[in-house]
Amino acid sequence: MQLRIVHDAPESLRAGALVVPVFSDGRLEGAAAAADKAVGGALSDALQSGETKGKLGETALIHAKDLPFRRLLAVGLGERAAFEPFMLARYAGAAVRTLGRNGIEEIAIALPGEAKAATVACGAAIAEGAITGTFEMSIYQAKPEKPLAVNAVAFLRGDLDAKAFEEGVARGTIVGEAVNFARRLAVTPSNDMTPTHLANEATGAAKEAGVAIEVHDADWARKEGMGSFLSVAQGSAQPPKFIVMTYKGDPSSKELLALVGKGITFDTGGISIKPAERMEDMKYDMSGGAAVIAAMCAIGKRKPRINVVGIVPATENMPGGRATKPGDIVKAMNGKTIEVINTDAEGRLILADGLCYANKLGATRIVDAATLTGAVVIALGHAASAVVANDDAFVERFLAAAKPTGERYWRMPLYEDYSDQMKSDIADLKNTGGRAGGTLTAAAFLKAFVGDTPWVHLDVAGTAYLDRGFPWSAKGPTGTPVRAFLALIESLSS
Ligand code: BES
Ligand code: MN
Ligand code: ZN
């Protein structure tokens, strides 16, 4: 999709549709007021009659066939006092989806006056949303059921600062593309998205973004002592891959941020096999890894002053003849032994070695992301990802950076009690701790592999994919936590 910034007056703009913002107070200002005047007050009418209430993402289409813009689309931004820049991503996404479905190819989008207070963030959000709005999961349909026609978007800069707005649009374009890349990797079914294919996708994208990448195989992992990672892979006919992407934007610094993502390309549960219901969703079990790969490529393009390594242990979890069986004991890279009580608690097993490897590379901060537990869906539903951390200052930094992205994170505790639940009678640890506090016992397990490095764990099992869509977004993979990763990196590098 082609994005550009224009400075024309809204009422004289040529486009298939002009998009203007409306808040729930119904007050029309700037471009919205000018457009309303051009259509003879038809937008005011729609607001007064209650046809549109200005709810975030709500749309009202008005035809204006004799005007240079042939249609006027009002998109709601909710309550004026509650406005935040990320809402412009939803605003633009709703516009692209509504108009795109109606076969409109070229659109122009105006911004509210509120954008003046945070021009960079607003430029970023509106570009991000225009791009993420175009994503559809119908990629395997010969003739996609709901093609989105929009292929050119012009942003009406109005009186916003040109440099700040351009900078925002440039950043948002990279974020939006990274989100869609992660979503495409995640939605691709496991017969295509094998660990090998995931590594190939990462390699292609890394080359394009100027990020170094190494793809290691099972023999390498064995030499590194990654018995925990390999114990998950051994039941599968697909060879595992251990993906390492490196970006050095601050060579003089010893600081190194590690992003570690769960890359289970399909989770059957292994010998502790899952029930059939919704097992197809387990193709999404590499969403954390996809987010790491996409974020690494985005930073290759953004070039921030920071050192980042992305680590993705990738494998299937299958019940093959060589599969790990309940009661088996495996050894992770840091020498700790693990009694595998339930082979379906495999995410923590591959992350254990991923986290150890982050430390081996000298990480001074670690963030991991994983569709780790069903329990997080019980705790937080699909409304937020769980955050568990061993360092208050770092987690506060993360939460502050993530907040303006619109992705939601909710911190949960990491009491010693949860670590006690993970003690084994025969080995150092066991991989499950019973039903109580499932998200937190999983985190306590991971904690045993991060050492003293400041660490933030994101459980995105409830947020990485959704089985409903929104006016601004297709159903399916959400790209969470790509936005938060990139926001953290912006924060740490500035
Ligand atoms: N990939 C699943 C977690 C999951 C569940 C993600 C539902 C998305 C939706 C993970 O590997 C898993 O199976 N976890 C088990 C752990 C249990 C055996 C301790 C779970 O949550 O049931
Ligand atoms: Mn599992
Ligand atoms: Zn899993």
Short mmCIF file of C-alpha atoms and ligand atoms in Angstrom, two decimals:
data_model
loop_
_atom_site.label_atom_id
_atom_site.label_comp_id
_atom_site.label_asym_id
_atom_site.label_seq_id
_atom_site.Cartn_x
_atom_site.Cartn_y
_atom_site.Cartn_z
CA MET A 1 0.00 0.00 0.00
CA GLN A 2 1.16 3.47 -0.88
CA LEU A 3 1.15 6.06 1.91
CA ARG A 4 1.76 9.76 1.37
CA ILE A 5 1.35 13.02 3.20
CA VAL A 6 -0.58 15.86 1.56
CA HIS A 7 -1.23 19.43 2.50
CA ASP A 8 -4.35 20.15 0.39
CA ALA A 9 -7.51 21.71 1.77
CA PRO A 10 -9.88 18.85 2.60
CA GLU A 11 -12.80 20.14 0.56
CA SER A 12 -10.80 20.35 -2.70
CA LEU A 13 -9.08 16.98 -2.34
CA ARG A 14 -9.44 14.33 -5.07
CA ALA A 15 -10.03 10.86 -3.68
CA GLY A 16 -12.45 7.95 -3.63
CA ALA A 17 -13.32 9.02 -0.11
CA LEU A 18 -12.38 11.60 2.49
CA VAL A 19 -12.18 10.34 6.07
CA VAL A 20 -12.82 12.72 8.94
CA PRO A 21 -12.92 12.23 12.70
CA VAL A 22 -15.97 12.66 14.92
CA PHE A 23 -15.95 12.55 18.70
CA SER A 24 -18.94 11.47 20.76
CA ASP A 25 -19.69 15.12 21.65
CA GLY A 26 -20.71 15.61 17.99
CA ARG A 27 -18.75 18.87 17.70
CA LEU A 28 -17.27 19.17 14.19
CA GLU A 29 -13.95 20.96 13.86
CA GLY A 30 -11.20 21.45 11.26
CA ALA A 31 -11.40 19.05 8.32
CA ALA A 32 -14.64 17.52 9.63
CA ALA A 33 -16.33 20.93 9.75
CA ALA A 34 -15.02 21.88 6.28
CA ALA A 35 -16.17 18.58 4.80
CA ASP A 36 -19.57 18.88 6.46
CA LYS A 37 -19.99 22.30 4.91
CA ALA A 38 -19.04 20.92 1.48
CA VAL A 39 -21.75 18.22 1.73
CA GLY A 40 -24.37 20.73 2.82
CA GLY A 41 -24.44 19.69 6.47
CA ALA A 42 -25.15 16.00 5.78
CA LEU A 43 -22.59 14.92 8.40
CA SER A 44 -24.14 17.16 11.07
CA ASP A 45 -27.45 15.55 10.15
CA ALA A 46 -26.11 12.04 10.61
CA LEU A 47 -24.80 13.03 14.04
CA GLN A 48 -27.97 14.81 15.12
CA SER A 49 -30.18 11.91 14.05
CA GLY A 50 -28.01 9.56 16.11
CA GLU A 51 -27.05 7.55 13.02
CA THR A 52 -23.50 7.73 14.28
CA LYS A 53 -22.54 8.43 17.88
CA GLY A 54 -18.81 8.91 17.41
CA LYS A 55 -17.92 5.67 19.20
CA LEU A 56 -14.32 4.58 18.56
CA GLY A 57 -14.20 2.84 15.17
CA GLU A 58 -17.87 3.49 14.35
CA THR A 59 -18.39 4.64 10.76
CA ALA A 60 -20.97 6.64 8.77
CA LEU A 61 -20.72 6.89 4.99
CA ILE A 62 -22.10 9.90 3.12
CA HIS A 63 -22.10 10.07 -0.67
CA ALA A 64 -20.91 13.30 -2.24
CA LYS A 65 -20.85 12.40 -5.90
CA ASP A 66 -20.32 15.89 -7.29
CA LEU A 67 -17.43 16.77 -4.99
CA PRO A 68 -13.73 16.03 -5.69
CA PHE A 69 -13.81 13.49 -2.87
CA ARG A 70 -16.69 11.26 -3.92
CA ARG A 71 -17.64 10.07 -0.46
CA LEU A 72 -17.27 11.30 3.08
CA LEU A 73 -16.61 8.72 5.78
CA ALA A 74 -16.95 9.86 9.38
CA VAL A 75 -15.07 7.60 11.79
CA GLY A 76 -15.62 7.81 15.54
CA LEU A 77 -12.83 8.57 17.99
CA GLY A 78 -14.89 8.19 21.18
CA GLU A 79 -14.80 10.72 23.98
CA ARG A 80 -12.76 13.80 23.22
CA ALA A 81 -11.28 14.05 26.74
CA ALA A 82 -10.17 10.39 26.61
CA PHE A 83 -8.34 10.76 23.29
CA GLU A 84 -4.98 9.00 23.02
CA PRO A 85 -2.74 8.81 19.93
CA PHE A 86 -3.03 4.99 19.56
CA MET A 87 -6.75 5.49 18.89
CA LEU A 88 -5.79 6.94 15.53
CA ALA A 89 -4.52 3.49 14.56
CA ARG A 90 -8.03 2.15 15.14
CA TYR A 91 -9.53 5.17 13.40
CA ALA A 92 -7.40 4.65 10.28
CA GLY A 93 -7.85 0.88 10.40
CA ALA A 94 -11.64 1.23 10.52
CA ALA A 95 -11.51 3.63 7.54
CA VAL A 96 -9.34 1.33 5.43
CA ARG A 97 -11.49 -1.70 6.19
CA THR A 98 -14.87 -0.02 5.68
CA LEU A 99 -13.91 1.71 2.43
CA GLY A 100 -11.74 -1.14 1.19
CA ARG A 101 -14.62 -3.56 1.47
CA ASN A 102 -16.67 -1.20 -0.70
CA GLY A 103 -14.09 -1.36 -3.47
CA ILE A 104 -12.60 2.11 -2.91
CA GLU A 105 -8.93 2.27 -3.84
CA GLU A 106 -7.74 5.77 -2.99
CA ILE A 107 -8.61 7.46 0.27
CA ALA A 108 -7.59 10.58 2.15
CA ILE A 109 -7.59 10.68 5.93
CA ALA A 110 -7.78 13.83 8.05
CA LEU A 111 -6.58 14.08 11.65
CA PRO A 112 -8.29 15.72 14.63
CA GLY A 113 -6.94 18.96 16.13
CA GLU A 114 -6.03 16.88 19.19
CA ALA A 115 -3.10 15.45 17.17
CA LYS A 116 -1.21 18.73 17.58
CA ALA A 117 -0.25 17.87 21.15
CA ALA A 118 1.57 14.67 20.10
CA THR A 119 2.30 14.91 16.39
CA VAL A 120 4.96 12.19 16.14
CA ALA A 121 2.87 9.67 18.07
CA CYS A 122 -0.24 10.54 16.05
CA GLY A 123 1.58 10.27 12.72
CA ALA A 124 2.93 6.89 13.83
CA ALA A 125 -0.45 5.62 14.97
CA ILE A 126 -2.35 6.66 11.87
CA ALA A 127 0.20 5.05 9.54
CA GLU A 128 0.38 1.90 11.65
CA GLY A 129 -3.41 1.55 11.64
CA ALA A 130 -3.79 2.15 7.90
CA ILE A 131 -1.36 -0.72 7.33
CA THR A 132 -2.62 -3.14 9.98
CA GLY A 133 -6.19 -2.49 8.80
CA THR A 134 -5.37 -4.11 5.46
CA PHE A 135 -4.45 -7.48 6.97
CA GLU A 136 -6.78 -10.36 6.17
CA MET A 137 -6.28 -13.99 7.04
CA SER A 138 -7.87 -15.23 3.80
CA ILE A 139 -4.40 -15.78 2.30
CA TYR A 140 -5.18 -19.37 1.24
CA GLN A 141 -8.37 -18.50 -0.66
CA ALA A 142 -8.13 -18.66 -4.47
CA LYS A 143 -10.42 -15.66 -4.63
CA PRO A 144 -10.34 -13.92 -1.27
CA GLU A 145 -13.83 -13.56 0.12
CA LYS A 146 -13.37 -10.05 1.44
CA PRO A 147 -10.66 -8.29 -0.57
CA LEU A 148 -9.75 -4.84 0.70
CA ALA A 149 -9.42 -2.49 -2.26
CA VAL A 150 -7.61 0.43 -0.61
CA ASN A 151 -4.14 0.71 -2.15
CA ALA A 152 -3.30 4.39 -1.62
CA VAL A 153 -3.77 6.47 1.50
CA ALA A 154 -3.08 10.19 1.73
CA PHE A 155 -2.82 11.73 5.19
CA LEU A 156 -4.05 15.33 5.41
CA ARG A 157 -1.37 17.01 7.46
CA GLY A 158 -3.39 20.19 8.03
CA ASP A 159 -1.48 22.50 10.36
CA LEU A 160 0.56 19.75 12.02
CA ASP A 161 4.33 20.22 12.08
CA ALA A 162 5.59 18.70 8.82
CA LYS A 163 8.83 17.21 10.14
CA ALA A 164 7.28 15.68 13.24
CA PHE A 165 4.39 14.24 11.24
CA GLU A 166 6.72 12.74 8.62
CA GLU A 167 8.88 11.21 11.32
CA GLY A 168 5.79 9.68 12.91
CA VAL A 169 4.49 8.26 9.63
CA ALA A 170 7.90 6.74 8.91
CA ARG A 171 7.99 5.05 12.31
CA GLY A 172 4.38 3.90 12.13
CA THR A 173 4.90 2.41 8.68
CA ILE A 174 7.68 0.20 10.02
CA VAL A 175 5.62 -0.79 13.07
CA GLY A 176 2.54 -1.58 10.97
CA GLU A 177 4.52 -3.68 8.52
CA ALA A 178 6.21 -5.56 11.37
CA VAL A 179 2.83 -6.27 12.97
CA ASN A 180 1.47 -7.64 9.69
CA PHE A 181 4.62 -9.71 9.13
CA ALA A 182 4.26 -11.31 12.57
CA ARG A 183 0.56 -11.95 11.87
CA ARG A 184 1.29 -13.62 8.54
CA LEU A 185 3.90 -15.90 10.14
CA ALA A 186 1.48 -16.73 12.96
CA VAL A 187 -1.58 -17.46 10.83
CA THR A 188 0.30 -19.70 8.37
CA PRO A 189 -0.65 -23.30 9.23
CA SER A 190 1.94 -25.67 10.62
CA ASN A 191 2.17 -27.86 7.52
CA ASP A 192 3.70 -24.83 5.81
CA MET A 193 5.09 -23.02 8.86
CA THR A 194 7.56 -25.68 9.98
CA PRO A 195 10.58 -24.67 12.09
CA THR A 196 12.63 -24.79 8.86
CA HIS A 197 10.20 -22.50 7.06
CA LEU A 198 10.05 -20.10 10.02
CA ALA A 199 13.87 -19.94 9.96
CA ASN A 200 13.83 -19.33 6.19
CA GLU A 201 11.26 -16.54 6.55
CA ALA A 202 13.39 -15.01 9.30
CA THR A 203 16.51 -15.28 7.15
CA GLY A 204 14.90 -13.61 4.14
CA ALA A 205 13.46 -10.77 6.19
CA ALA A 206 16.66 -10.30 8.21
CA LYS A 207 18.74 -9.96 5.04
CA GLU A 208 16.33 -7.35 3.72
CA ALA A 209 16.43 -5.43 7.01
CA GLY A 210 20.21 -5.63 7.43
CA VAL A 211 20.07 -7.77 10.58
CA ALA A 212 22.55 -10.59 11.16
CA ILE A 213 21.02 -14.04 11.56
CA GLU A 214 22.23 -17.50 12.46
CA VAL A 215 20.02 -20.57 12.19
CA HIS A 216 21.30 -23.44 14.32
CA ASP A 217 20.31 -27.09 14.07
CA ALA A 218 19.80 -29.92 16.57
CA ASP A 219 23.49 -30.95 16.57
CA TRP A 220 24.53 -27.44 17.50
CA ALA A 221 21.88 -27.34 20.25
CA ARG A 222 23.17 -30.67 21.61
CA LYS A 223 26.72 -29.28 21.79
CA GLU A 224 25.37 -26.24 23.62
CA GLY A 225 23.72 -28.55 26.16
CA MET A 226 20.16 -27.59 25.28
CA GLY A 227 18.61 -30.85 26.47
CA SER A 228 15.39 -29.14 27.49
CA PHE A 229 14.75 -27.61 24.05
CA LEU A 230 15.72 -30.86 22.30
CA SER A 231 13.44 -32.94 24.53
CA VAL A 232 10.45 -31.14 23.01
CA ALA A 233 11.74 -31.54 19.45
CA GLN A 234 12.50 -35.26 19.65
CA GLY A 235 8.91 -36.40 19.05
CA SER A 236 8.67 -34.60 15.71
CA ALA A 237 9.73 -35.56 12.20
CA GLN A 238 10.45 -31.88 11.54
CA PRO A 239 13.97 -30.80 12.51
CA PRO A 240 14.09 -28.05 15.14
CA LYS A 241 15.78 -24.71 14.48
CA PHE A 242 17.33 -22.33 16.99
CA ILE A 243 17.15 -18.85 15.45
CA VAL A 244 19.44 -16.03 16.62
CA MET A 245 19.15 -12.52 15.13
CA THR A 246 21.61 -9.80 16.10
CA TYR A 247 21.37 -6.04 15.76
CA LYS A 248 24.26 -3.89 16.98
CA GLY A 249 23.20 -0.27 16.95
CA ASP A 250 25.48 0.83 19.80
CA PRO A 251 28.79 -1.06 19.45
CA SER A 252 30.53 0.98 22.17
CA SER A 253 28.00 -0.13 24.79
CA LYS A 254 28.04 -3.36 26.79
CA GLU A 255 24.26 -3.24 27.19
CA LEU A 256 22.41 -5.99 25.35
CA LEU A 257 18.66 -6.46 25.25
CA ALA A 258 17.54 -10.01 24.48
CA LEU A 259 14.10 -10.76 23.06
CA VAL A 260 13.24 -14.43 23.45
CA GLY A 261 10.14 -15.82 21.71
CA LYS A 262 8.39 -19.17 21.97
CA GLY A 263 8.52 -20.80 18.54
CA ILE A 264 6.29 -23.87 18.81
CA THR A 265 5.08 -24.18 15.22
CA PHE A 266 2.42 -26.64 16.39
CA ASP A 267 1.54 -27.79 19.89
CA THR A 268 -0.30 -31.12 19.97
CA GLY A 269 0.59 -31.44 23.64
CA GLY A 270 2.95 -34.32 22.84
CA ILE A 271 2.32 -37.61 24.70
CA SER A 272 0.14 -35.60 27.15
CA ILE A 273 -1.97 -34.96 24.06
CA LYS A 274 -4.48 -32.11 23.90
CA PRO A 275 -8.21 -32.64 23.28
CA ALA A 276 -9.35 -32.08 19.67
CA GLU A 277 -11.43 -29.00 20.44
CA ARG A 278 -9.63 -25.88 19.17
CA MET A 279 -6.39 -27.77 18.75
CA GLU A 280 -6.14 -26.08 15.32
CA ASP A 281 -5.39 -22.83 17.19
CA MET A 282 -2.08 -24.35 18.26
CA LYS A 283 -0.59 -23.27 14.92
CA TYR A 284 -0.44 -19.90 16.72
CA ASP A 285 1.92 -21.29 19.37
CA MET A 286 4.86 -19.58 17.64
CA SER A 287 3.32 -16.11 17.98
CA GLY A 288 5.92 -15.00 20.52
CA GLY A 289 8.69 -16.11 18.18
CA ALA A 290 7.03 -14.43 15.21
CA ALA A 291 6.88 -11.18 17.20
CA VAL A 292 10.60 -11.43 17.99
CA ILE A 293 11.49 -12.03 14.33
CA ALA A 294 9.28 -9.18 13.10
CA ALA A 295 10.53 -6.78 15.78
CA MET A 296 14.18 -7.57 14.96
CA CYS A 297 13.55 -6.78 11.28
CA ALA A 298 11.78 -3.54 12.22
CA ILE A 299 14.75 -2.37 14.29
CA GLY A 300 17.05 -3.20 11.41
CA LYS A 301 15.07 -0.63 9.44
CA ARG A 302 14.67 1.93 12.26
CA LYS A 303 18.35 1.73 13.29
CA PRO A 304 18.02 2.81 16.94
CA ARG A 305 21.13 3.21 19.12
CA ILE A 306 20.86 -0.04 21.05
CA ASN A 307 22.11 -3.62 20.90
CA VAL A 308 19.43 -6.27 20.60
CA VAL A 309 19.52 -10.01 20.10
CA GLY A 310 16.42 -11.96 19.10
CA ILE A 311 16.29 -15.63 20.10
CA VAL A 312 13.65 -18.06 18.85
CA PRO A 313 13.83 -21.75 19.72
CA ALA A 314 11.55 -23.30 17.08
CA THR A 315 10.10 -26.81 17.07
CA GLU A 316 6.90 -28.79 16.85
CA ASN A 317 5.54 -30.52 19.95
CA MET A 318 4.49 -33.95 18.64
CA PRO A 319 3.75 -37.38 20.13
CA GLY A 320 6.17 -39.42 17.98
CA GLY A 321 7.86 -42.71 18.76
CA ARG A 322 10.87 -40.90 20.16
CA ALA A 323 8.82 -38.33 22.06
CA THR A 324 9.54 -37.40 25.66
CA LYS A 325 7.24 -39.28 28.05
CA PRO A 326 5.84 -38.06 31.38
CA GLY A 327 8.39 -38.71 34.10
CA ASP A 328 11.37 -38.33 31.77
CA ILE A 329 14.14 -36.12 33.11
CA VAL A 330 16.00 -33.68 30.89
CA LYS A 331 18.87 -31.26 31.48
CA ALA A 332 18.86 -27.60 30.42
CA MET A 333 21.87 -25.58 29.30
CA ASN A 334 22.53 -24.22 32.81
CA GLY A 335 22.82 -27.78 34.17
CA LYS A 336 19.45 -27.82 35.93
CA THR A 337 17.49 -31.05 35.63
CA ILE A 338 13.77 -31.04 34.86
CA GLU A 339 11.22 -33.76 35.47
CA VAL A 340 8.74 -33.57 32.61
CA ILE A 341 5.42 -34.19 34.33
CA ASN A 342 3.31 -33.00 31.41
CA THR A 343 4.68 -32.86 27.87
CA ASP A 344 2.09 -30.17 27.08
CA ALA A 345 4.01 -27.74 29.29
CA GLU A 346 6.58 -27.54 26.48
CA GLY A 347 6.85 -23.79 26.02
CA ARG A 348 8.75 -23.35 29.26
CA LEU A 349 11.09 -26.21 28.26
CA ILE A 350 12.22 -24.52 25.06
CA LEU A 351 12.32 -21.09 26.70
CA ALA A 352 14.53 -22.45 29.50
CA ASP A 353 17.34 -23.00 26.99
CA GLY A 354 16.45 -19.80 25.11
CA LEU A 355 16.85 -17.80 28.32
CA CYS A 356 20.12 -19.56 29.23
CA TYR A 357 21.43 -18.75 25.77
CA ALA A 358 20.46 -15.08 26.16
CA ASN A 359 22.61 -15.02 29.29
CA LYS A 360 25.45 -16.81 27.52
CA LEU A 361 25.43 -14.03 24.91
CA GLY A 362 25.75 -11.48 27.72
CA ALA A 363 22.22 -10.11 27.85
CA THR A 364 21.85 -7.29 30.37
CA ARG A 365 18.06 -7.28 30.02
CA ILE A 366 15.71 -10.02 28.82
CA VAL A 367 12.11 -9.89 27.62
CA ASP A 368 10.44 -13.13 26.64
CA ALA A 369 7.08 -13.56 24.94
CA ALA A 370 5.10 -16.77 24.77
CA THR A 371 1.64 -18.20 24.29
CA LEU A 372 2.53 -20.02 27.47
CA THR A 373 -0.55 -20.89 29.52
CA GLY A 374 -4.28 -21.45 29.13
CA ALA A 375 -4.46 -20.13 32.70
CA VAL A 376 -3.73 -16.58 31.56
CA VAL A 377 -6.96 -16.65 29.55
CA ILE A 378 -8.82 -17.60 32.73
CA ALA A 379 -7.14 -14.77 34.65
CA LEU A 380 -7.27 -11.90 32.14
CA GLY A 381 -9.42 -13.13 29.27
CA HIS A 382 -8.46 -11.74 25.89
CA ALA A 383 -8.24 -8.17 27.20
CA ALA A 384 -4.62 -8.07 28.35
CA SER A 385 -1.34 -10.00 28.37
CA ALA A 386 0.14 -11.04 31.70
CA VAL A 387 3.48 -9.58 32.73
CA VAL A 388 5.72 -11.22 35.31
CA ALA A 389 9.12 -9.82 36.19
CA ASN A 390 12.07 -10.10 38.56
CA ASP A 391 13.01 -6.40 38.46
CA ASP A 392 10.69 -3.52 39.38
CA ALA A 393 12.59 -0.78 37.56
CA PHE A 394 12.76 -2.72 34.30
CA VAL A 395 9.13 -3.82 34.35
CA GLU A 396 8.01 -0.27 35.07
CA ARG A 397 10.04 0.92 32.11
CA PHE A 398 8.42 -1.76 29.98
CA LEU A 399 4.88 -0.95 31.14
CA ALA A 400 5.37 2.78 30.61
CA ALA A 401 6.71 2.20 27.09
CA ALA A 402 3.97 -0.28 26.17
CA LYS A 403 1.03 1.76 27.47
CA PRO A 404 0.78 4.24 24.57
CA THR A 405 0.79 1.41 21.99
CA GLY A 406 -2.75 0.32 22.86
CA GLU A 407 -1.56 -3.24 23.61
CA ARG A 408 -2.55 -4.00 27.19
CA TYR A 409 -0.26 -5.53 29.83
CA TRP A 410 -1.10 -6.41 33.42
CA ARG A 411 1.58 -7.23 35.96
CA MET A 412 1.14 -10.30 38.16
CA PRO A 413 3.29 -11.37 41.13
CA LEU A 414 6.24 -13.73 41.27
CA TYR A 415 6.16 -14.98 44.87
CA GLU A 416 8.55 -17.68 46.11
CA ASP A 417 5.44 -19.82 46.69
CA TYR A 418 5.20 -20.40 42.95
CA SER A 419 8.81 -21.55 42.77
CA ASP A 420 8.11 -23.97 45.64
CA GLN A 421 5.30 -25.47 43.53
CA MET A 422 7.84 -26.24 40.79
CA LYS A 423 10.22 -28.34 42.94
CA SER A 424 10.57 -31.97 41.93
CA ASP A 425 11.25 -34.93 44.27
CA ILE A 426 13.73 -36.45 41.84
CA ALA A 427 15.11 -33.52 39.79
CA ASP A 428 15.84 -29.82 40.35
CA LEU A 429 12.52 -28.75 38.87
CA LYS A 430 9.36 -30.21 37.44
CA ASN A 431 7.63 -28.60 34.50
CA THR A 432 4.13 -28.25 35.98
CA GLY A 433 2.94 -27.08 39.37
CA GLY A 434 -0.72 -28.07 39.47
CA ARG A 435 -3.77 -26.03 38.52
CA ALA A 436 -3.32 -23.19 41.03
CA GLY A 437 -1.72 -20.05 39.59
CA GLY A 438 -0.77 -21.71 36.30
CA THR A 439 0.55 -18.53 34.67
CA LEU A 440 2.67 -17.74 37.71
CA THR A 441 4.11 -21.21 38.27
CA ALA A 442 5.09 -21.18 34.57
CA ALA A 443 6.84 -17.85 35.14
CA ALA A 444 8.49 -19.18 38.31
CA PHE A 445 9.85 -22.07 36.23
CA LEU A 446 11.35 -19.62 33.69
CA LYS A 447 12.86 -17.59 36.53
CA ALA A 448 15.15 -20.52 37.29
CA PHE A 449 16.87 -19.92 33.94
CA VAL A 450 17.26 -16.13 33.86
CA GLY A 451 19.74 -15.82 36.73
CA ASP A 452 20.08 -12.26 38.02
CA THR A 453 19.46 -10.57 34.67
CA PRO A 454 16.57 -8.07 34.80
CA TRP A 455 13.76 -9.92 33.06
CA VAL A 456 10.21 -9.36 31.93
CA HIS A 457 8.01 -12.28 30.88
CA LEU A 458 4.95 -11.75 28.67
CA ASP A 459 2.27 -14.43 28.54
CA VAL A 460 0.34 -13.62 25.35
CA ALA A 461 -1.78 -16.79 25.11
CA GLY A 462 -4.97 -14.71 25.42
CA THR A 463 -3.94 -11.83 23.17
CA ALA A 464 -1.79 -13.14 20.31
CA TYR A 465 -4.87 -14.23 18.36
CA LEU A 466 -8.58 -13.54 18.71
CA ASP A 467 -11.56 -15.30 17.24
CA ARG A 468 -13.39 -12.05 16.68
CA GLY A 469 -12.52 -9.03 14.59
CA PHE A 470 -13.00 -5.29 15.17
CA PRO A 471 -13.94 -2.46 12.83
CA TRP A 472 -10.19 -1.74 12.60
CA SER A 473 -8.81 -5.25 12.57
CA ALA A 474 -9.43 -8.70 11.10
CA LYS A 475 -9.97 -11.65 13.38
CA GLY A 476 -7.08 -14.04 13.92
CA PRO A 477 -3.50 -13.07 14.78
CA THR A 478 -3.05 -9.64 16.39
CA GLY A 479 0.72 -9.16 16.18
CA THR A 480 0.92 -8.76 19.97
CA PRO A 481 3.56 -8.06 21.38
CA VAL A 482 5.36 -6.48 18.37
CA ARG A 483 4.17 -2.96 19.24
CA ALA A 484 5.33 -3.27 22.83
CA PHE A 485 8.72 -4.69 21.81
CA LEU A 486 9.30 -1.77 19.46
CA ALA A 487 8.08 0.79 21.99
CA LEU A 488 10.45 -0.63 24.62
CA ILE A 489 13.34 -0.39 22.17
CA GLU A 490 12.45 3.24 21.33
CA SER A 491 12.40 3.94 25.06
CA LEU A 492 15.71 2.20 25.85
CA SER A 493 17.50 3.79 22.90
CA SER A 494 16.50 7.39 23.58
N1 BES B 1 0.46 -23.47 24.09
C1 BES B 1 -0.15 -23.85 25.31
C2 BES B 1 -0.83 -22.68 26.01
C3 BES B 1 -2.06 -22.13 25.34
C4 BES B 1 -3.31 -22.58 25.70
C5 BES B 1 -1.96 -21.14 24.40
C6 BES B 1 -4.43 -22.04 25.11
C7 BES B 1 -3.08 -20.60 23.80
C8 BES B 1 -4.31 -21.05 24.16
C9 BES B 1 0.89 -24.40 26.27
O1 BES B 1 1.95 -25.07 25.70
C10 BES B 1 0.19 -25.38 27.16
O2 BES B 1 -0.26 -26.36 26.67
N2 BES B 1 0.13 -25.07 28.44
C11 BES B 1 -0.51 -25.92 29.38
C12 BES B 1 0.36 -26.03 30.59
C13 BES B 1 -0.10 -27.07 31.57
C14 BES B 1 0.08 -28.45 30.99
C15 BES B 1 0.69 -26.92 32.83
C16 BES B 1 -1.86 -25.31 29.72
O3 BES B 1 -1.93 -24.08 29.85
O4 BES B 1 -2.82 -26.04 29.83
MN MN B 2 1.51 -27.10 25.34
ZN ZN B 3 2.41 -24.52 23.77
#
